[in-house]
mmCIF file of C-alpha atoms in Angstrom:
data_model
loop_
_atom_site.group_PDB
_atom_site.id
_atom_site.type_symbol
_atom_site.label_atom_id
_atom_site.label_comp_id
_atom_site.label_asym_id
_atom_site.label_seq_id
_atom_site.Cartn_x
_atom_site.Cartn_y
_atom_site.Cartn_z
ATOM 1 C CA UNK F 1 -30.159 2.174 12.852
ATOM 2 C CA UNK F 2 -31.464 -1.133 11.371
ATOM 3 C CA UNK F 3 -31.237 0.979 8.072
ATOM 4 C CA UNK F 4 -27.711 1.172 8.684
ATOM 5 C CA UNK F 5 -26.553 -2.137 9.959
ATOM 6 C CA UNK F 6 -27.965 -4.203 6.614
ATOM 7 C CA UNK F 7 -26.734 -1.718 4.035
ATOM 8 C CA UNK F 8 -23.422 -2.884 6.287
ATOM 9 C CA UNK F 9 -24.472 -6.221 5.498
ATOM 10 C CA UNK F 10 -24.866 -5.875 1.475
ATOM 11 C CA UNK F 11 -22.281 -3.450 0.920
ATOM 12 C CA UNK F 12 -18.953 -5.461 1.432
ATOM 13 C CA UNK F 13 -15.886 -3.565 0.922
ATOM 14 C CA UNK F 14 -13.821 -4.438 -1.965
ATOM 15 C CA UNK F 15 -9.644 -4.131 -1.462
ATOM 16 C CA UNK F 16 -6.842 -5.247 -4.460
ATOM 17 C CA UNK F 17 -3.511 -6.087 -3.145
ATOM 18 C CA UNK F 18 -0.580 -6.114 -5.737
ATOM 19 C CA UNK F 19 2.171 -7.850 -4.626
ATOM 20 C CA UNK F 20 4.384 -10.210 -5.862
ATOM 21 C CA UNK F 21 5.679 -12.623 -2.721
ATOM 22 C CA UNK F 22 2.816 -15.041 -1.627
ATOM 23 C CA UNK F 23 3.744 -15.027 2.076
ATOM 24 C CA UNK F 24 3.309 -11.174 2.068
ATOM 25 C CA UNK F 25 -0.149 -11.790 0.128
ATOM 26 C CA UNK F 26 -1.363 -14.170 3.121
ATOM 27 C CA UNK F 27 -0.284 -11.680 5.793
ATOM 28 C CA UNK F 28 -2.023 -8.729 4.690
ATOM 29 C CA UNK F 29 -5.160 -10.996 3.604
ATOM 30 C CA UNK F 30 -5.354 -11.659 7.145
ATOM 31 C CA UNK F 31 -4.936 -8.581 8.639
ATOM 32 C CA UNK F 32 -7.616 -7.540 6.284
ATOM 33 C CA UNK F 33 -9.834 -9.925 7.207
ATOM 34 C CA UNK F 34 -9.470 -9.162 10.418
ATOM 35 C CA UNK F 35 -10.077 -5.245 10.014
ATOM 36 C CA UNK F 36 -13.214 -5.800 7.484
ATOM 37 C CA UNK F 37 -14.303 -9.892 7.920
ATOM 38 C CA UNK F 38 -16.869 -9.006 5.061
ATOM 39 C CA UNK F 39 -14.039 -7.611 2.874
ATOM 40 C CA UNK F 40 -13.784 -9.082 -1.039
ATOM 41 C CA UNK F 41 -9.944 -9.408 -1.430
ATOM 42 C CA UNK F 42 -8.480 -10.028 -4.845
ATOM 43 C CA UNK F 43 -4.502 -10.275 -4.698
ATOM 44 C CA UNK F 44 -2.303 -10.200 -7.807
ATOM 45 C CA UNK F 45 1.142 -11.247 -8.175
ATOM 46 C CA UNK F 46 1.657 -9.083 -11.400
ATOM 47 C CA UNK F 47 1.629 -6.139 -12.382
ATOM 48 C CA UNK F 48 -0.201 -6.638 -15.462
ATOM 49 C CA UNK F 49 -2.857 -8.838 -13.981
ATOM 50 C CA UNK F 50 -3.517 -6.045 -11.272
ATOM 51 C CA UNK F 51 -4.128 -3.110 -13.793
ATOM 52 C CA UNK F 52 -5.720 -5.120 -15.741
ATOM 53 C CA UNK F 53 -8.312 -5.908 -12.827
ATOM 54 C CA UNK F 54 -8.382 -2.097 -11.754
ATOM 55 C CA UNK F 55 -9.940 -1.114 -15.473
ATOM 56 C CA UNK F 56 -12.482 -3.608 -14.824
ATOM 57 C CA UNK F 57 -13.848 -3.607 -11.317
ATOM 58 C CA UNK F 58 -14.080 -0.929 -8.661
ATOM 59 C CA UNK F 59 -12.202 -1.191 -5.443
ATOM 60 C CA UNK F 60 -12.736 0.635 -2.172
ATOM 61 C CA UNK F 61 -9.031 0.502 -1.414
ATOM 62 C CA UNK F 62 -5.465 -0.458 -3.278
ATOM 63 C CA UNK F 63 -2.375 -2.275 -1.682
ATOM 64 C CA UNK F 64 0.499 -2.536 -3.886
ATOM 65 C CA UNK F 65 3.974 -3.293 -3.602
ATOM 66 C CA UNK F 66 6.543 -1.302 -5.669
ATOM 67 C CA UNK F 67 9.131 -4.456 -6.850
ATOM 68 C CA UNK F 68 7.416 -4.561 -10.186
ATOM 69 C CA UNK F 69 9.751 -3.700 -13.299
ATOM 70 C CA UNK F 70 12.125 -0.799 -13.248
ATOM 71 C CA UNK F 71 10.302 2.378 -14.792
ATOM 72 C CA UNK F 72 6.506 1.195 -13.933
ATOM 73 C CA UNK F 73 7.051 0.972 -9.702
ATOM 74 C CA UNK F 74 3.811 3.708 -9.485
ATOM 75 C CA UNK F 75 1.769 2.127 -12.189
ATOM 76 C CA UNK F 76 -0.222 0.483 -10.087
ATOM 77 C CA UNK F 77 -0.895 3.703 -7.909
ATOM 78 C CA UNK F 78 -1.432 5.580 -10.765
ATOM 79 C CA UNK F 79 -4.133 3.659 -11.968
ATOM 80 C CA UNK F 80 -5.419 3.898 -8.512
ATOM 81 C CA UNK F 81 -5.105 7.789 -8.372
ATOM 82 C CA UNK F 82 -6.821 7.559 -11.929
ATOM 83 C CA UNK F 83 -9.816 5.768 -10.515
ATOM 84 C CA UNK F 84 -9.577 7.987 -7.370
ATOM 85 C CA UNK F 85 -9.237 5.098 -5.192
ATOM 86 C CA UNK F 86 -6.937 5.402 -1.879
ATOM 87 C CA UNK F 87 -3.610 3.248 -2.413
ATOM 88 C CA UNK F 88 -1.412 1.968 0.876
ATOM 89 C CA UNK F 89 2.235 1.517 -0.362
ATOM 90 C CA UNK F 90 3.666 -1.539 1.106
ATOM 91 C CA UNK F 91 7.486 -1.903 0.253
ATOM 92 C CA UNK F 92 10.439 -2.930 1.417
ATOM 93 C CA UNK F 93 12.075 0.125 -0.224
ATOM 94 C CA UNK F 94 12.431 3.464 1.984
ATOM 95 C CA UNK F 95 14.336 5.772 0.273
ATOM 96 C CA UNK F 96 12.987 9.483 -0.224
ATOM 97 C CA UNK F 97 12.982 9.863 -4.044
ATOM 98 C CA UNK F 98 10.428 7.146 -3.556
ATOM 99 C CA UNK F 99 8.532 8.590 -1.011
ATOM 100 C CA UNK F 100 8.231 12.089 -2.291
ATOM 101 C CA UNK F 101 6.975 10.159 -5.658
ATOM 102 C CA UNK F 102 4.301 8.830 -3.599
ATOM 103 C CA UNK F 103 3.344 12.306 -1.987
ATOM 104 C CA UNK F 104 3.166 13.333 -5.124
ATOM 105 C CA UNK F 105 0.821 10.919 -6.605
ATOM 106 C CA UNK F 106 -0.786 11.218 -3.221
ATOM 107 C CA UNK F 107 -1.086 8.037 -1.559
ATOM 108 C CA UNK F 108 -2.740 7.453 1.298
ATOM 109 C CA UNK F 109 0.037 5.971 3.291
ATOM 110 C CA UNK F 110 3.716 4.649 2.667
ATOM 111 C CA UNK F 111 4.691 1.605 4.518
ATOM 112 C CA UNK F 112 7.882 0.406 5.226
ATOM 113 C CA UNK F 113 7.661 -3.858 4.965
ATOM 114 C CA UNK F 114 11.407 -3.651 7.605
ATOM 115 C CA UNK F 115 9.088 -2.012 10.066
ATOM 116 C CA UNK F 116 5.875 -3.640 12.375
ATOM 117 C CA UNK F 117 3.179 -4.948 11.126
ATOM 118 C CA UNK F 118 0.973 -2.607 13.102
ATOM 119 C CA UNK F 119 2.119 0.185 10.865
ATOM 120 C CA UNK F 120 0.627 -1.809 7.741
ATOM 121 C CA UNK F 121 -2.744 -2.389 10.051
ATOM 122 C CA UNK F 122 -3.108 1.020 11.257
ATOM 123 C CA UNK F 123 -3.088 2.306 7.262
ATOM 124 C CA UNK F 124 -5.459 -0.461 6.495
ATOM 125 C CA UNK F 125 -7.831 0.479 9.422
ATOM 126 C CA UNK F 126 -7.324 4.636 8.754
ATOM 127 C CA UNK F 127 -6.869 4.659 4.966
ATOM 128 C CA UNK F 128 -9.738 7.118 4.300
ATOM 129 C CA UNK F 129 -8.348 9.511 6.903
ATOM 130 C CA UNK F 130 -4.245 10.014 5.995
ATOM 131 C CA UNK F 131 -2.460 12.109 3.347
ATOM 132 C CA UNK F 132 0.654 10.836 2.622
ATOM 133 C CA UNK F 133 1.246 9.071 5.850
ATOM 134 C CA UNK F 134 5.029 7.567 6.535
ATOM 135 C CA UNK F 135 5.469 5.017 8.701
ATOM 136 C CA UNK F 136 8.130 5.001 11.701
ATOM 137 C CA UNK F 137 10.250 2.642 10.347
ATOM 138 C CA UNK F 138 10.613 4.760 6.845
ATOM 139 C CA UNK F 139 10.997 7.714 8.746
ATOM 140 C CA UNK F 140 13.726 6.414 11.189
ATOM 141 C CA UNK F 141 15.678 5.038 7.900
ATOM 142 C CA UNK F 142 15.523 8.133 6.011
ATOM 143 C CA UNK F 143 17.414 9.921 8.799
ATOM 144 C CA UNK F 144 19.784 7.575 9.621
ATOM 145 C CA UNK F 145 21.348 8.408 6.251
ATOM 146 C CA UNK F 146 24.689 10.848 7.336
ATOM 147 C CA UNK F 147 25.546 14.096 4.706
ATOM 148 C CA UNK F 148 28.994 13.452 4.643
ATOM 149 C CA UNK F 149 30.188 11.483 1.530
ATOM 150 C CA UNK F 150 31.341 8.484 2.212
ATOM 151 C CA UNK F 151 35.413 7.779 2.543
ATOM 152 C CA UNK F 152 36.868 5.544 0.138
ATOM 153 C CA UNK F 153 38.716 2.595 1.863
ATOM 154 C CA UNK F 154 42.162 1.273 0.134
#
């Protein structure tokens, strides 16, 4: 048991968030902190400054947002995936081609920034245990879409 609770002690857990809006940044940092208080956090407002961290440290856990430029949304989770380190998807966007793109890559949980924050916290608390996890709010907003087309209005 003693064993145990110093390797606890030494071994601090090390989480990247990439995200671009510093209010966000702060949020999660705390939530974090308040999941893991002996967590290393390193937040990145690029994308480029992110994978560029990812190739040269090892992290127990990836956060990233998807508003980076148009055509390189996953990079961040791909590098993850590469590295086979768990990503959380925080992001405001909800729509289904993104989610099944993160299903695919495999992500550990998709989270919807319109929804609570204890949707982000439960990911951050159960990361090593979910599979493509969706969070209520992204759920509700994907079926609130109606099949019929849309009338035009003159």
């Amino acid at each position: 048991m003693l064993l145990k609770n110093l390797s606890l002690i030494f071994l601090k857990m090390r989480i990247l968030i990439a995200e671009d809006q510093t209010p966000i940044i702060l949020a999660l940092e705390k939530i974090i902190q308040s999941i893991y208080p002996t967590a290393k956090v390193d937040s990145f407002q690029t994308l480029n400054s992110a994978l560029n961290q990812m190739v040269d440290s090892k992290y127990d856990l990836i956060i990233s947002d998807l508003d980076f430029e148009e055509g390189k949304r996953f990079a961040v989770v791909k590098e993850a995936k590469s590295h086979k380190t768990p990503c959380i998807i925080y992001s405001l966007y909800y729509n289904k081609i993104l989610t099944n793109k993160a299903k695919e890559l495999k992500v550990a949980a998709y989270i919807c920034k319109l929804g609570s924050l204890d949707d982000i916290e439960y990911a951050i608390k159960n990361y090593k245990k979910l599979n493509g996890y969706l969070c209520k709010a992204t759920r509700i907003k994907q079926n609130s879409y109606t099949k019929s087309p849309l009338k035009k209005v003159y």
